[in-house]
Structure formats: C-alpha cells, structure tokens
mmCIF file of C-alpha atoms and ligand atoms in Angstrom:
data_model
loop_
_atom_site.group_PDB
_atom_site.id
_atom_site.type_symbol
_atom_site.label_atom_id
_atom_site.label_comp_id
_atom_site.label_asym_id
_atom_site.label_seq_id
_atom_site.Cartn_x
_atom_site.Cartn_y
_atom_site.Cartn_z
ATOM 1 C CA MET S 1 -13.540 10.744 26.502
ATOM 2 C CA LYS S 2 -11.764 10.759 23.153
ATOM 3 C CA MET S 3 -10.051 7.461 22.396
ATOM 4 C CA ILE S 4 -6.703 7.623 20.638
ATOM 5 C CA SER S 5 -6.851 5.396 17.576
ATOM 6 C CA ARG S 6 -4.032 2.973 16.843
ATOM 7 C CA ARG S 7 -3.107 4.889 13.695
ATOM 8 C CA ASP S 8 -2.887 8.171 15.626
ATOM 9 C CA PHE S 9 -1.013 6.426 18.388
ATOM 10 C CA MET S 10 1.414 4.837 15.923
ATOM 11 C CA LYS S 11 1.836 8.202 14.259
ATOM 12 C CA ALA S 12 2.622 9.908 17.572
ATOM 13 C CA SER S 13 5.172 7.237 18.502
ATOM 14 C CA ALA S 14 6.728 7.315 15.051
ATOM 15 C CA VAL S 15 7.265 11.063 15.307
ATOM 16 C CA VAL S 16 8.729 10.744 18.788
ATOM 17 C CA GLY S 17 10.960 7.957 17.447
ATOM 18 C CA ALA S 18 12.111 10.086 14.540
ATOM 19 C CA ALA S 19 12.832 13.052 16.822
ATOM 20 C CA GLY S 20 14.760 10.714 19.117
ATOM 21 C CA VAL S 21 17.000 9.568 16.291
ATOM 22 C CA LEU S 22 17.522 13.157 15.221
ATOM 23 C CA THR S 23 18.554 14.265 18.706
ATOM 24 C CA ALA S 24 20.941 11.341 19.023
ATOM 25 C CA CYS S 25 22.662 12.399 15.803
ATOM 26 C CA GLY S 26 22.647 16.049 16.730
ATOM 27 C CA GLY S 27 21.112 17.253 13.470
ATOM 28 C CA SER S 28 19.096 20.400 12.981
ATOM 29 C CA SER S 29 15.401 20.050 13.753
ATOM 30 C CA SER S 30 14.168 22.845 11.538
ATOM 31 C CA SER S 31 11.915 21.706 8.717
ATOM 32 C CA THR S 32 11.836 23.108 5.214
ATOM 33 C CA ALA S 33 8.812 23.833 3.033
ATOM 34 C CA ALA S 34 7.689 20.951 0.806
ATOM 35 C CA SER S 35 8.024 23.141 -2.246
ATOM 36 C CA SER S 36 11.662 23.852 -1.605
ATOM 37 C CA THR S 37 13.941 22.361 -4.209
ATOM 38 C CA ALA S 38 17.341 20.843 -3.907
ATOM 39 C CA ALA S 39 20.528 22.798 -4.252
ATOM 40 C CA SER S 40 23.445 21.829 -6.452
ATOM 41 C CA SER S 41 24.709 18.306 -6.015
ATOM 42 C CA VAL S 42 28.164 18.881 -4.594
ATOM 43 C CA ALA S 43 27.063 21.563 -2.166
ATOM 44 C CA ALA S 44 24.095 19.490 -1.084
ATOM 45 C CA SER S 45 26.081 16.315 -0.475
ATOM 46 C CA SER S 46 28.808 17.965 1.533
ATOM 47 C CA ALA S 47 26.236 19.889 3.534
ATOM 48 C CA ALA S 48 24.458 16.600 4.219
ATOM 49 C CA ALA S 49 27.660 14.975 5.394
ATOM 50 C CA SER S 50 28.563 17.778 7.772
ATOM 51 C CA THR S 51 25.208 18.841 9.237
ATOM 52 C CA GLY S 52 22.969 15.768 8.868
ATOM 53 C CA SER S 53 20.524 17.762 6.773
ATOM 54 C CA ALA S 54 19.719 16.644 3.232
ATOM 55 C CA ASN S 55 17.550 17.103 0.171
ATOM 56 C CA VAL S 56 15.192 14.239 -0.451
ATOM 57 C CA GLY S 57 13.230 13.721 -3.664
ATOM 58 C CA VAL S 58 10.080 11.611 -3.411
ATOM 59 C CA CYS S 59 8.379 10.178 -6.516
ATOM 60 C CA ILE S 60 4.837 8.898 -5.915
ATOM 61 C CA TYR S 61 3.219 6.875 -8.712
ATOM 62 C CA GLN S 62 -0.058 8.778 -8.419
ATOM 63 C CA PHE S 63 -1.350 11.356 -5.908
ATOM 64 C CA ALA S 64 -4.951 10.327 -6.674
ATOM 65 C CA ASP S 65 -4.437 6.963 -4.892
ATOM 66 C CA ASN S 66 -6.164 6.922 -1.457
ATOM 67 C CA PHE S 67 -3.625 4.710 0.256
ATOM 68 C CA MET S 68 -0.593 6.466 -1.227
ATOM 69 C CA THR S 69 -2.073 9.775 -0.042
ATOM 70 C CA LEU S 70 -1.943 8.567 3.561
ATOM 71 C CA TYR S 71 1.533 7.183 2.992
ATOM 72 C CA ARG S 72 3.025 10.315 1.408
ATOM 73 C CA THR S 73 1.512 12.591 4.066
ATOM 74 C CA ASP S 74 3.185 10.513 6.779
ATOM 75 C CA LEU S 75 6.444 10.343 4.846
ATOM 76 C CA GLU S 76 6.620 14.092 4.322
ATOM 77 C CA GLU S 77 6.004 14.681 8.019
ATOM 78 C CA TYR S 78 8.689 12.239 9.185
ATOM 79 C CA LEU S 79 11.319 13.432 6.713
ATOM 80 C CA LYS S 80 10.728 17.053 7.655
ATOM 81 C CA ASP S 81 10.904 16.129 11.328
ATOM 82 C CA MET S 82 14.340 14.701 10.540
ATOM 83 C CA GLY S 83 15.334 18.144 9.272
ATOM 84 C CA TYR S 84 15.380 17.257 5.572
ATOM 85 C CA ALA S 85 14.209 19.390 2.661
ATOM 86 C CA VAL S 86 11.558 17.309 0.923
ATOM 87 C CA THR S 87 10.101 17.596 -2.566
ATOM 88 C CA ILE S 88 7.271 15.202 -3.454
ATOM 89 C CA VAL S 89 6.105 14.816 -7.047
ATOM 90 C CA ASP S 90 3.074 13.184 -8.673
ATOM 91 C CA GLY S 91 3.887 10.648 -11.412
ATOM 92 C CA LYS S 92 0.256 10.827 -12.541
ATOM 93 C CA ASN S 93 0.343 7.085 -13.182
ATOM 94 C CA ASP S 94 2.610 7.671 -16.174
ATOM 95 C CA GLN S 95 6.117 6.165 -16.235
ATOM 96 C CA ASN S 96 7.446 8.736 -18.719
ATOM 97 C CA THR S 97 6.348 11.570 -16.428
ATOM 98 C CA GLN S 98 8.015 9.879 -13.467
ATOM 99 C CA THR S 99 11.222 9.257 -15.407
ATOM 100 C CA GLU S 100 11.410 12.967 -16.281
ATOM 101 C CA GLN S 101 10.859 13.826 -12.622
ATOM 102 C CA ILE S 102 13.702 11.501 -11.629
ATOM 103 C CA ASN S 103 16.000 13.189 -14.164
ATOM 104 C CA THR S 104 15.088 16.603 -12.762
ATOM 105 C CA PHE S 105 15.861 15.419 -9.234
ATOM 106 C CA LEU S 106 19.225 14.111 -10.444
ATOM 107 C CA GLN S 107 20.046 17.451 -12.086
ATOM 108 C CA GLN S 108 19.188 19.166 -8.820
ATOM 109 C CA GLY S 109 21.523 16.803 -7.006
ATOM 110 C CA VAL S 110 19.196 15.396 -4.368
ATOM 111 C CA ASP S 111 20.893 13.299 -1.695
ATOM 112 C CA VAL S 112 18.382 10.433 -1.628
ATOM 113 C CA LEU S 113 15.497 9.418 -3.895
ATOM 114 C CA ILE S 114 12.409 7.663 -2.517
ATOM 115 C CA ILE S 115 10.608 5.999 -5.394
ATOM 116 C CA ASN S 116 7.146 4.468 -5.667
ATOM 117 C CA PRO S 117 7.478 3.302 -9.278
ATOM 118 C CA VAL S 118 4.623 3.707 -11.715
ATOM 119 C CA GLN S 119 5.646 0.472 -13.412
ATOM 120 C CA THR S 120 7.513 -2.084 -11.379
ATOM 121 C CA THR S 121 8.856 -3.475 -14.658
ATOM 122 C CA SER S 122 10.645 -0.147 -15.172
ATOM 123 C CA ALA S 123 12.552 -0.449 -11.885
ATOM 124 C CA GLN S 124 15.744 -1.680 -13.586
ATOM 125 C CA THR S 125 15.698 1.243 -16.029
ATOM 126 C CA ILE S 126 15.152 3.582 -13.082
ATOM 127 C CA VAL S 127 18.180 2.118 -11.289
ATOM 128 C CA ASP S 128 20.279 2.323 -14.468
ATOM 129 C CA THR S 129 19.324 5.984 -14.840
ATOM 130 C CA ILE S 130 20.204 6.845 -11.260
ATOM 131 C CA SER S 131 23.209 4.640 -10.498
ATOM 132 C CA PRO S 132 25.867 6.640 -12.433
ATOM 133 C CA SER S 133 25.221 9.540 -10.025
ATOM 134 C CA GLY S 134 25.606 7.258 -6.982
ATOM 135 C CA THR S 135 22.362 8.618 -5.510
ATOM 136 C CA PRO S 136 20.822 6.112 -3.072
ATOM 137 C CA ILE S 137 17.279 4.845 -3.740
ATOM 138 C CA VAL S 138 14.583 3.760 -1.305
ATOM 139 C CA PHE S 139 11.909 1.909 -3.303
ATOM 140 C CA ILE S 140 8.531 1.875 -1.599
ATOM 141 C CA ASN S 141 5.125 0.191 -1.968
ATOM 142 C CA ARG S 142 5.724 -1.509 -5.340
ATOM 143 C CA GLU S 143 8.312 -4.219 -4.945
ATOM 144 C CA PRO S 144 10.888 -4.537 -7.722
ATOM 145 C CA ASP S 145 12.562 -7.857 -8.530
ATOM 146 C CA LYS S 146 15.400 -8.789 -6.208
ATOM 147 C CA ALA S 147 17.783 -8.699 -9.200
ATOM 148 C CA VAL S 148 17.035 -4.968 -9.529
ATOM 149 C CA LEU S 149 17.982 -4.311 -5.907
ATOM 150 C CA ASP S 150 21.044 -6.564 -6.269
ATOM 151 C CA SER S 151 22.197 -4.566 -9.308
ATOM 152 C CA TYR S 152 22.670 -1.502 -7.082
ATOM 153 C CA ALA S 153 23.613 -3.320 -3.870
ATOM 154 C CA GLY S 154 24.314 -1.149 -0.857
ATOM 155 C CA LYS S 155 22.794 1.854 -2.607
ATOM 156 C CA CYS S 156 19.192 0.784 -2.790
ATOM 157 C CA CYS S 157 16.566 -0.965 -0.702
ATOM 158 C CA TYR S 158 12.874 -1.810 -0.644
ATOM 159 C CA VAL S 159 10.441 -0.897 2.127
ATOM 160 C CA GLY S 160 7.124 -2.716 1.971
ATOM 161 C CA ALA S 161 4.702 -5.210 3.376
ATOM 162 C CA ASP S 162 4.456 -8.867 2.341
ATOM 163 C CA ALA S 163 1.243 -8.984 0.333
ATOM 164 C CA ARG S 164 0.946 -12.744 0.859
ATOM 165 C CA GLN S 165 0.140 -11.978 4.481
ATOM 166 C CA SER S 166 -2.669 -9.558 3.542
ATOM 167 C CA GLY S 167 -4.199 -12.093 1.149
ATOM 168 C CA THR S 168 -4.069 -14.826 3.783
ATOM 169 C CA TYR S 169 -5.771 -12.511 6.286
ATOM 170 C CA GLN S 170 -8.548 -11.794 3.795
ATOM 171 C CA GLY S 171 -9.192 -15.529 3.417
ATOM 172 C CA GLU S 172 -9.154 -15.944 7.202
ATOM 173 C CA LEU S 173 -11.698 -13.145 7.592
ATOM 174 C CA ILE S 174 -14.063 -15.174 5.422
ATOM 175 C CA LEU S 175 -13.316 -18.429 7.282
ATOM 176 C CA GLU S 176 -14.136 -16.666 10.560
ATOM 177 C CA THR S 177 -17.714 -15.842 9.470
ATOM 178 C CA SER S 178 -20.602 -17.977 10.792
ATOM 179 C CA THR S 179 -20.979 -19.843 7.473
ATOM 180 C CA GLN S 180 -17.230 -19.893 6.730
ATOM 181 C CA GLY S 181 -18.042 -18.212 3.428
ATOM 182 C CA ASP S 182 -20.597 -20.790 2.268
ATOM 183 C CA ILE S 183 -23.773 -18.764 2.719
ATOM 184 C CA ASN S 184 -26.035 -21.002 0.627
ATOM 185 C CA GLY S 185 -24.651 -24.190 2.136
ATOM 186 C CA ASP S 186 -23.871 -25.851 -1.201
ATOM 187 C CA GLY S 187 -20.452 -26.972 0.001
ATOM 188 C CA LYS S 188 -18.379 -24.394 -1.854
ATOM 189 C CA ILE S 189 -17.435 -20.734 -1.581
ATOM 190 C CA THR S 190 -18.452 -18.869 -4.716
ATOM 191 C CA TYR S 191 -16.742 -15.534 -5.228
ATOM 192 C CA ILE S 192 -15.721 -12.683 -7.467
ATOM 193 C CA MET S 193 -12.372 -10.876 -7.207
ATOM 194 C CA CYS S 194 -11.695 -7.160 -7.838
ATOM 195 C CA LYS S 195 -8.024 -6.902 -8.710
ATOM 196 C CA GLY S 196 -5.544 -4.031 -8.557
ATOM 197 C CA ASP S 197 -2.916 -3.218 -11.169
ATOM 198 C CA PRO S 198 -1.954 -6.635 -12.623
ATOM 199 C CA GLU S 199 1.759 -5.720 -12.690
ATOM 200 C CA ASN S 200 1.745 -5.072 -8.976
ATOM 201 C CA ILE S 201 2.864 -7.930 -6.763
ATOM 202 C CA ASP S 202 0.410 -6.759 -4.057
ATOM 203 C CA ALA S 203 -2.474 -7.404 -6.440
ATOM 204 C CA GLN S 204 -1.061 -10.746 -7.575
ATOM 205 C CA TYR S 205 -0.386 -12.076 -4.075
ATOM 206 C CA ARG S 206 -3.647 -10.839 -2.561
ATOM 207 C CA THR S 207 -5.574 -12.543 -5.354
ATOM 208 C CA GLU S 208 -3.654 -15.780 -4.890
ATOM 209 C CA TYR S 209 -3.299 -15.972 -1.119
ATOM 210 C CA SER S 210 -6.863 -14.988 -0.175
ATOM 211 C CA ILE S 211 -8.065 -18.060 -2.048
ATOM 212 C CA LYS S 212 -5.150 -20.222 -0.907
ATOM 213 C CA ALA S 213 -6.226 -19.606 2.715
ATOM 214 C CA LEU S 214 -9.620 -21.085 1.829
ATOM 215 C CA THR S 215 -8.306 -24.114 -0.061
ATOM 216 C CA ASP S 216 -5.629 -24.717 2.614
ATOM 217 C CA ALA S 217 -8.525 -24.944 5.087
ATOM 218 C CA GLY S 218 -10.017 -27.673 2.909
ATOM 219 C CA LYS S 219 -12.710 -25.498 1.309
ATOM 220 C CA GLU S 220 -13.976 -25.919 -2.206
ATOM 221 C CA VAL S 221 -14.032 -22.653 -4.128
ATOM 222 C CA GLU S 222 -15.558 -21.383 -7.344
ATOM 223 C CA CYS S 223 -14.370 -18.210 -9.007
ATOM 224 C CA LEU S 224 -17.115 -16.589 -11.071
ATOM 225 C CA TYR S 225 -14.950 -13.787 -12.428
ATOM 226 C CA GLU S 226 -11.781 -11.811 -11.732
ATOM 227 C CA TYR S 227 -12.218 -8.141 -12.612
ATOM 228 C CA LEU S 228 -9.311 -5.884 -13.521
ATOM 229 C CA ASP S 229 -10.168 -2.777 -11.527
ATOM 230 C CA ASN S 230 -6.712 -1.198 -11.169
ATOM 231 C CA TRP S 231 -7.206 -0.258 -7.490
ATOM 232 C CA ASP S 232 -10.005 2.059 -8.579
ATOM 233 C CA GLN S 233 -13.277 2.620 -6.704
ATOM 234 C CA THR S 234 -15.461 3.613 -9.670
ATOM 235 C CA THR S 235 -14.258 0.776 -11.893
ATOM 236 C CA ALA S 236 -14.945 -1.753 -9.122
ATOM 237 C CA GLN S 237 -18.357 -0.236 -8.481
ATOM 238 C CA GLN S 238 -19.333 -0.738 -12.122
ATOM 239 C CA ASP S 239 -17.900 -4.248 -12.356
ATOM 240 C CA VAL S 240 -19.545 -5.407 -9.141
ATOM 241 C CA ALA S 241 -22.880 -3.933 -10.276
ATOM 242 C CA ASN S 242 -22.576 -5.941 -13.484
ATOM 243 C CA ALA S 243 -21.515 -9.060 -11.593
ATOM 244 C CA LEU S 244 -24.476 -8.796 -9.217
ATOM 245 C CA ALA S 245 -26.841 -8.402 -12.161
ATOM 246 C CA GLN S 246 -25.273 -11.356 -13.945
ATOM 247 C CA TYR S 247 -24.651 -13.837 -11.116
ATOM 248 C CA GLY S 248 -27.106 -12.641 -8.437
ATOM 249 C CA ASP S 249 -27.275 -14.799 -5.290
ATOM 250 C CA LYS S 250 -24.564 -17.108 -6.573
ATOM 251 C CA ILE S 251 -22.019 -14.552 -5.340
ATOM 252 C CA GLU S 252 -21.216 -15.287 -1.711
ATOM 253 C CA VAL S 253 -17.961 -13.359 -1.360
ATOM 254 C CA VAL S 254 -16.541 -10.212 -2.965
ATOM 255 C CA PHE S 255 -12.775 -10.105 -2.518
ATOM 256 C CA CYS S 256 -11.167 -6.732 -3.266
ATOM 257 C CA ASN S 257 -7.403 -6.262 -3.468
ATOM 258 C CA ASN S 258 -7.834 -2.892 -1.717
ATOM 259 C CA ASP S 259 -10.378 -0.839 0.222
ATOM 260 C CA ALA S 260 -10.958 1.730 -2.511
ATOM 261 C CA MET S 261 -12.388 -1.070 -4.660
ATOM 262 C CA ALA S 262 -14.272 -2.508 -1.659
ATOM 263 C CA LEU S 263 -15.945 0.889 -1.146
ATOM 264 C CA GLY S 264 -17.049 0.826 -4.791
ATOM 265 C CA ALA S 265 -18.235 -2.778 -4.402
ATOM 266 C CA LEU S 266 -20.250 -1.834 -1.318
ATOM 267 C CA GLN S 267 -22.112 0.895 -3.200
ATOM 268 C CA SER S 268 -23.229 -1.681 -5.773
ATOM 269 C CA ILE S 269 -24.003 -4.323 -3.137
ATOM 270 C CA GLU S 270 -26.299 -1.863 -1.352
ATOM 271 C CA GLN S 271 -27.880 -0.732 -4.605
ATOM 272 C CA ALA S 272 -28.661 -4.341 -5.455
ATOM 273 C CA GLY S 273 -30.414 -4.716 -2.089
ATOM 274 C CA ARG S 274 -27.887 -7.225 -0.782
ATOM 275 C CA LYS S 275 -26.758 -7.185 2.875
ATOM 276 C CA VAL S 276 -23.166 -7.772 3.937
ATOM 277 C CA GLY S 277 -22.989 -10.349 6.714
ATOM 278 C CA GLU S 278 -26.389 -11.776 5.760
ATOM 279 C CA ASP S 279 -26.378 -12.735 2.101
ATOM 280 C CA ILE S 280 -22.891 -11.681 0.968
ATOM 281 C CA TYR S 281 -19.399 -11.073 2.398
ATOM 282 C CA LEU S 282 -17.015 -8.277 1.450
ATOM 283 C CA VAL S 283 -13.331 -7.839 2.315
ATOM 284 C CA GLY S 284 -10.664 -5.279 1.366
ATOM 285 C CA VAL S 285 -7.132 -4.263 2.311
ATOM 286 C CA ASP S 286 -5.632 -0.974 3.614
ATOM 287 C CA ALA S 287 -7.922 -0.063 6.545
ATOM 288 C CA LEU S 288 -8.869 3.297 5.052
ATOM 289 C CA LYS S 289 -10.961 5.138 7.644
ATOM 290 C CA GLU S 290 -14.139 4.832 5.597
ATOM 291 C CA ALA S 291 -13.669 1.088 5.206
ATOM 292 C CA VAL S 292 -12.947 0.621 8.908
ATOM 293 C CA GLN S 293 -16.142 2.533 9.693
ATOM 294 C CA ASN S 294 -17.982 0.111 7.409
ATOM 295 C CA VAL S 295 -16.512 -2.803 9.347
ATOM 296 C CA VAL S 296 -17.677 -1.202 12.611
ATOM 297 C CA ASP S 297 -21.145 -0.713 11.076
ATOM 298 C CA GLY S 298 -21.272 -4.284 9.744
ATOM 299 C CA LYS S 299 -21.225 -3.157 6.116
ATOM 300 C CA MET S 300 -17.913 -4.839 5.388
ATOM 301 C CA THR S 301 -16.878 -8.240 6.702
ATOM 302 C CA GLY S 302 -13.368 -6.999 7.397
ATOM 303 C CA THR S 303 -10.260 -5.350 6.054
ATOM 304 C CA VAL S 304 -6.506 -5.587 6.612
ATOM 305 C CA LEU S 305 -4.396 -2.723 7.926
ATOM 306 C CA ASN S 306 -1.761 -1.783 5.358
ATOM 307 C CA ASP S 307 0.434 0.076 7.819
ATOM 308 C CA ASP S 308 1.228 3.408 6.145
ATOM 309 C CA VAL S 309 2.669 4.746 9.390
ATOM 310 C CA GLY S 310 5.043 1.797 9.827
ATOM 311 C CA GLN S 311 6.108 1.846 6.179
ATOM 312 C CA ALA S 312 6.615 5.624 6.055
ATOM 313 C CA THR S 313 8.635 5.428 9.270
ATOM 314 C CA ALA S 314 10.810 2.627 7.860
ATOM 315 C CA ALA S 315 11.299 4.532 4.587
ATOM 316 C CA ALA S 316 12.310 7.696 6.465
ATOM 317 C CA ASP S 317 14.666 5.678 8.674
ATOM 318 C CA ALA S 318 16.287 4.033 5.617
ATOM 319 C CA THR S 319 16.692 7.488 4.058
ATOM 320 C CA LYS S 320 18.441 8.664 7.204
ATOM 321 C CA LEU S 321 20.824 5.690 7.118
ATOM 322 C CA PHE S 322 21.770 6.625 3.546
ATOM 323 C CA VAL S 323 22.228 10.302 4.458
ATOM 324 C CA ASP S 324 24.401 9.332 7.413
ATOM 325 C CA GLY S 325 26.451 6.955 5.254
ATOM 326 C CA LYS S 326 25.487 3.942 7.379
ATOM 327 C CA ASP S 327 24.837 0.383 6.162
ATOM 328 C CA VAL S 328 21.377 -0.217 4.774
ATOM 329 C CA GLU S 329 19.674 -3.581 4.465
ATOM 330 C CA GLU S 330 18.155 -4.702 1.172
ATOM 331 C CA TYR S 331 14.612 -5.185 2.552
ATOM 332 C CA TYR S 332 12.530 -3.651 5.338
ATOM 333 C CA TRP S 333 9.197 -5.414 5.996
ATOM 334 C CA VAL S 334 6.218 -4.092 7.908
ATOM 335 C CA ASP S 335 3.422 -6.408 9.106
ATOM 336 C CA TYR S 336 -0.212 -6.257 8.055
ATOM 337 C CA VAL S 337 -2.927 -6.507 10.737
ATOM 338 C CA LYS S 338 -6.335 -8.163 10.393
ATOM 339 C CA VAL S 339 -9.197 -5.727 11.086
ATOM 340 C CA THR S 340 -12.462 -7.319 12.254
ATOM 341 C CA THR S 341 -15.634 -6.098 13.961
ATOM 342 C CA GLU S 342 -13.924 -6.883 17.279
ATOM 343 C CA ASN S 343 -10.891 -4.619 16.889
ATOM 344 C CA ALA S 344 -11.985 -2.175 14.129
ATOM 345 C CA SER S 345 -12.731 0.791 16.408
ATOM 346 C CA GLN S 346 -9.000 1.004 17.257
ATOM 347 C CA TYR S 347 -8.218 1.812 13.642
ATOM 348 C CA LEU S 348 -10.712 4.628 13.094
HETATM 349 C C1 BGC X 1 -2.490 -0.609 -1.654
HETATM 350 C C2 BGC X 1 -3.413 -0.045 -2.683
HETATM 351 C C3 BGC X 1 -2.666 0.965 -3.519
HETATM 352 C C4 BGC X 1 -1.396 0.356 -4.083
HETATM 353 C C5 BGC X 1 -0.584 1.358 -4.852
HETATM 354 C C6 BGC X 1 -1.256 -1.180 -2.307
HETATM 355 O O1 BGC X 1 -0.382 -1.672 -1.338
HETATM 356 O O2 BGC X 1 -3.155 -1.633 -0.936
HETATM 357 O O3 BGC X 1 -4.514 0.582 -2.093
HETATM 358 O O4 BGC X 1 -3.509 1.409 -4.557
HETATM 359 O O5 BGC X 1 -0.617 -0.160 -3.045
HETATM 360 O O6 BGC X 1 0.569 0.777 -5.378
#
C-alpha cells in the first residue's frame, strides 16, 4: 500500500484550501500559462478588482537553489489554482538582474509582486523602487529588516520561518544522540559548521542557535572552523573533505545550515571512511527528499523540515488578500519540524 507522505498530504490540503478560498470569493478557476505576461497596469488592476483574477510577478533569487525550486513549484501551483496569471523569473543570484526584472514587472503593471531578494540588504531599495506605483509586495524566504516593511506599511509583508527554531532543532538532534554529541568522551562537542550566504538571517540564526542549544544544555563546545559555503553542495563537499583531512577524528559533528550542503558533506564523510551515527554526526535543514532518505538510512543524524508547502500557501494567501484589497499583516510565520529516524519516513 502506498503511504501518502506528509509533504504530499500537506500539498493536497493546501490546494483544497486554496480552491476553497477561491470558491468562497467566486473568482474564476481557470489557470493561465506560466509564460503569460501581465497586461497594462490600469486594465489589469481594474480587472483584478472586478473579477478576482490578477497578474502576479514572482522574483526568485536563483532557480538553481534546491529548496527554492520546491518552493517556487508549490507557489506557481497555488497561485494558478487561485486563477491568477503568474510569471516567475530567475534572478540568477545577481541583484542587478533582479532589479531589472522588477522594473519590467512594474512596466507591465502586475498587481502583486512576490519577491525572494537576492540581497536582503537591497530590500529597502527594492521597496523604494516599487512603492511609487503602489504595487503590493510579498517578501519571501529572505527576511528584510522590520524598518523596510514598516516603510511600506500595509502594502508589504514577509512570509517566512523563524530560523532560530531550525537552529535550535539542529542542536537538539545532536543532544538526542546516544553520546549527546561527545563521541570521544572528552567532555566537549567538537564541530565544524557549513554556513549559507552570510547576509542571510537563516544562515546567521542557524549557526548561532544550533550551538546555543548545546551550551544552553550545559555542554562545552569547540568550533574547529566555520566554512562559508553559500548554501552550495559542491563547495561544502570540498570544505568538509579538507576539514576531515586536517582535523580527522577530532570532528564529532558537522552542522550544515541547509541540506544541500549536508549532502555535499556526506559525500566527503563517506569518502573519508567515516560513518554517521558511529564516529561522526551530521545535520542539515530543509528536509529535501534525498536528505530525508539519508536520515531513514542512518546516513544523516537528522534534518529539519523547512516547510515549503506551508510557506508557499501563506505567500499565495497573502497575495490574495492584496488582490482582494483586504488587510494584510506584516509577518506570516510557518513552523519548522524536527526530522529524526523515528518520523523521517513521513517526509519522503
Ligand atoms: C534554505 C536554503 C536556501 C535558502 C535560500 C533557506 O531557508 O534553508 O536551503 O538555500 O533559504 O535563501
């Protein structure tokens, strides 16, 4: 019998939820091709007001990001199910490219912009570019400063997950192991950290809170090195290979700010002949399918579900509130979930 995974289940309920909202508002349920572009601003806005349909522009910082690929696929599906015309563009990890894309969307007169900024530090400039047009903004995944949201109050919001929670869960995953992270029994947990983009609050908080969970539990810790791996699998693979060559058995835990980097770390751990769960621990964040499979197979100590379904649903719902001219809150938060050997199969 085929089990329905939690992600699939959440996806199914999210779609039903979205359809429910649509029916309640009496909008059209026909979807439009992703490649379709927005019509002129005035026509588009008045059409949106009268029929509930709208043109939505989505700016993703980089299509080549594993997690953002899951997220944007969900988002496109939910927005189309709401009857909106959706155009999604790839910022190619370049803020100038994304800024041009935003300007193009503005010229086309989209009704709402969903923005996953390339550089969070550019969020204020993004708001200043968009605000004269009055176009609402839903920021996703990369949290801008509150002052940025405040500067366009009522017209912009942030949908995300509190990265402190994911970091804490990573630390707890290590505390829940049989040695509580101290494999060699020397009284301290010795680790390396593979970090995401340093500008990103998710990377900063995961780095800080994973270790805080250990020290809050009274553990002594020693950081051998923090590697700047920019969320990237290959970079982490190389850095962890070097770390294993340099520090050897001293490394008891490899913390990775995301699963892509944990997958790279695992390749190097296996190449070095080390065994997760026996002589080293490895944790990530996102619950990418491949990582969850590794947890099931005992090749990763654990991961943390970064709920793409929940966040995409919340972002689509916020978009709908803007289209319908309803009040929108400043923040929408979606919980992380700890993924261990006990519950991992639900997330495959
Ligand atoms: C995810 C990373 C992803 C990043 C992109 C984070 O929340 O955990 O996998 O690369 O967002 O901004």
